[in-house]
Coordinates of C-alpha atoms in Angstrom, one line a residue:
M1 CA -20.2 28.6 -36.8
R2 CA -20.2 24.6 -37.0
R3 CA -16.2 24.1 -37.1
I4 CA -15.9 26.4 -33.6
Q5 CA -18.1 23.8 -32.0
I6 CA -16.7 20.9 -33.2
T7 CA -13.0 22.8 -32.2
F8 CA -14.3 23.6 -28.4
L9 CA -15.9 19.7 -28.5
S10 CA -12.3 18.4 -29.2
A11 CA -10.8 20.8 -26.8
G12 CA -12.5 19.7 -23.9
L13 CA -12.7 15.7 -24.8
L14 CA -8.8 16.3 -24.9
F15 CA -8.6 18.2 -21.7
G16 CA -11.0 15.9 -20.3
S17 CA -9.3 12.6 -21.2
L18 CA -5.7 14.2 -20.0
S19 CA -7.1 15.0 -16.7
L20 CA -8.6 11.1 -16.5
L21 CA -4.9 9.6 -17.7
N22 CA -3.2 11.3 -15.0
T23 CA -5.9 9.9 -12.2
A24 CA -5.6 6.2 -14.0
Q25 CA -1.9 6.3 -13.7
A26 CA -1.8 7.6 -9.9
A27 CA -4.2 4.7 -9.3
N28 CA -2.1 2.1 -10.5
E29 CA 1.3 3.6 -8.7
G30 CA -0.2 3.3 -4.9
T31 CA 1.5 5.8 -2.8
D32 CA 4.8 7.8 -3.3
T33 CA 7.5 6.1 -2.7
V34 CA 10.2 8.9 -2.6
P35 CA 12.3 9.2 0.8
P36 CA 12.8 12.1 2.2
P37 CA 15.6 14.2 1.9
P38 CA 18.5 13.8 4.3
Q39 CA 18.1 16.4 6.9
I40 CA 20.2 15.0 9.9
Q41 CA 22.9 12.1 10.6
Q42 CA 22.2 10.4 13.7
A43 CA 25.5 9.5 15.6
E44 CA 26.1 5.6 16.0
P45 CA 27.7 4.2 18.5
D46 CA 29.1 1.2 16.1
T47 CA 32.2 1.8 14.4
N48 CA 31.9 -1.1 12.3
A49 CA 29.3 0.8 9.9
A50 CA 31.6 1.7 7.1
Q51 CA 32.3 -1.9 6.8
P52 CA 28.7 -3.3 5.1
D53 CA 28.0 -7.0 6.2
A54 CA 25.9 -9.7 5.1
S55 CA 22.9 -8.5 7.3
T56 CA 22.8 -5.0 6.1
S57 CA 19.9 -5.0 4.1
P58 CA 19.9 -3.6 0.4
S59 CA 17.6 -0.8 0.8
S60 CA 20.1 1.0 3.1
Q61 CA 22.6 0.8 0.4
S62 CA 22.6 3.5 -2.7
N63 CA 23.9 2.7 -5.7
D64 CA 22.7 5.3 -8.5
G65 CA 24.5 8.4 -6.2
I66 CA 20.9 10.0 -6.1
T67 CA 18.9 8.0 -3.3
P68 CA 20.1 8.9 -0.1
T69 CA 21.5 6.0 2.2
T70 CA 20.1 5.1 5.3
P71 CA 21.9 4.4 8.6
A72 CA 22.4 0.6 9.2
Q73 CA 20.0 -0.9 11.9
S74 CA 21.6 -1.1 15.0
D75 CA 22.7 -4.4 16.3
T76 CA 18.9 -6.0 17.6
S77 CA 20.5 -8.6 20.0
A78 CA 20.1 -6.2 22.6
P79 CA 16.3 -5.6 22.6
N80 CA 16.4 -3.2 25.9
T81 CA 18.5 -0.7 24.3
P82 CA 17.1 2.9 24.1
P83 CA 17.8 4.6 21.1
T84 CA 20.1 7.5 20.7
Y85 CA 19.0 10.6 19.7
D86 CA 22.2 12.5 20.1
L87 CA 23.0 14.5 16.5
T88 CA 26.7 14.8 15.4
T89 CA 25.5 16.8 12.3
I90 CA 22.7 19.2 11.6
I91 CA 22.0 20.7 8.3
I92 CA 20.9 24.6 9.1
D93 CA 19.6 27.0 5.7
Y94 CA 21.6 24.1 3.6
K95 CA 24.6 24.2 5.4
E96 CA 26.1 21.8 7.4
Y97 CA 27.1 22.6 11.3
K98 CA 28.9 20.2 14.2
I99 CA 29.2 20.8 17.5
G100 CA 31.2 23.6 18.3
D101 CA 30.4 25.5 15.4
T102 CA 27.9 29.0 15.8
V103 CA 24.4 28.9 14.6
P104 CA 22.9 31.8 12.5
Q105 CA 22.5 34.8 14.4
Q106 CA 18.3 34.8 13.1
Y107 CA 18.7 31.5 15.7
L108 CA 19.0 33.4 18.8
D109 CA 15.7 35.0 18.2
K110 CA 13.3 34.0 21.0
T111 CA 11.0 32.6 18.2
Y112 CA 13.2 29.6 18.3
T113 CA 13.5 29.0 21.8
I114 CA 12.1 26.1 23.7
T115 CA 11.3 27.1 27.2
E116 CA 9.1 23.8 28.0
W117 CA 12.3 20.9 27.7
Q118 CA 10.6 18.7 30.2
K119 CA 7.4 17.9 27.6
R120 CA 9.8 17.4 24.7
N121 CA 11.7 14.7 27.0
L122 CA 15.1 16.9 26.6
P123 CA 17.4 17.2 29.1
A124 CA 17.9 20.4 31.6
P125 CA 19.7 23.3 29.7
Q126 CA 23.3 23.8 31.1
E127 CA 23.7 27.2 32.4
N128 CA 23.8 30.5 30.1
T129 CA 22.4 27.7 27.6
H130 CA 18.7 27.0 26.0
W131 CA 17.3 24.9 23.8
A132 CA 16.2 25.9 20.2
Y133 CA 14.0 24.2 17.4
I134 CA 15.8 24.5 14.3
N135 CA 15.0 22.5 10.9
A136 CA 12.8 19.8 13.1
N137 CA 15.7 19.3 15.8
Y138 CA 16.3 20.5 19.0
I139 CA 19.5 22.2 19.2
L140 CA 21.2 23.3 22.5
I141 CA 23.4 26.7 22.3
T142 CA 25.0 29.1 24.2
N143 CA 22.8 32.2 25.1
D144 CA 25.5 35.1 24.1
V145 CA 27.2 33.6 20.5
G146 CA 25.0 30.7 19.6
K147 CA 27.7 27.8 20.1
I148 CA 26.3 24.7 19.3
V149 CA 26.7 22.5 22.8
M150 CA 24.4 19.4 21.7
G151 CA 22.2 18.6 19.2
K152 CA 19.1 16.1 19.6
S153 CA 16.8 14.7 16.9
G154 CA 13.4 15.9 16.7
D155 CA 11.9 12.3 17.0
I156 CA 12.9 12.4 20.8
F157 CA 9.8 14.0 21.1
F158 CA 7.6 11.3 20.4
R159 CA 10.2 8.7 22.9
G160 CA 7.7 7.0 25.1

């Protein structure tokens, strides 16, 4: 009977210390620094994006092939230039779509349709099109077949 008590006590101490070890490690790490997965690529009016310059921060470059790169910030010499929310590439169900492509049939359902586009800072939909909210992005698609007409980043909702 004494051996069973010692075994249970030892197991309890082991599991208790493991939970304390994880808590101590988490306290030393601070916050999670893992970047979010890349969902979209925003359209950049700058054509010199392929040539990095000396002013590009090292955090926007990736050498390990695993960490996604973030687009370089646009020129800050014009502070009154409004940000662009236009998308050229949209990821839907792990597949890349561009303007002119057709979205999967399931996204033509009314559950994805945005009716109050003004409150979300979106332009008025063209005739026979509607706004849809897919993967945290706003996509203007045709009513009949779901052809992508325009894409806007979901960040446009928070525009001031």
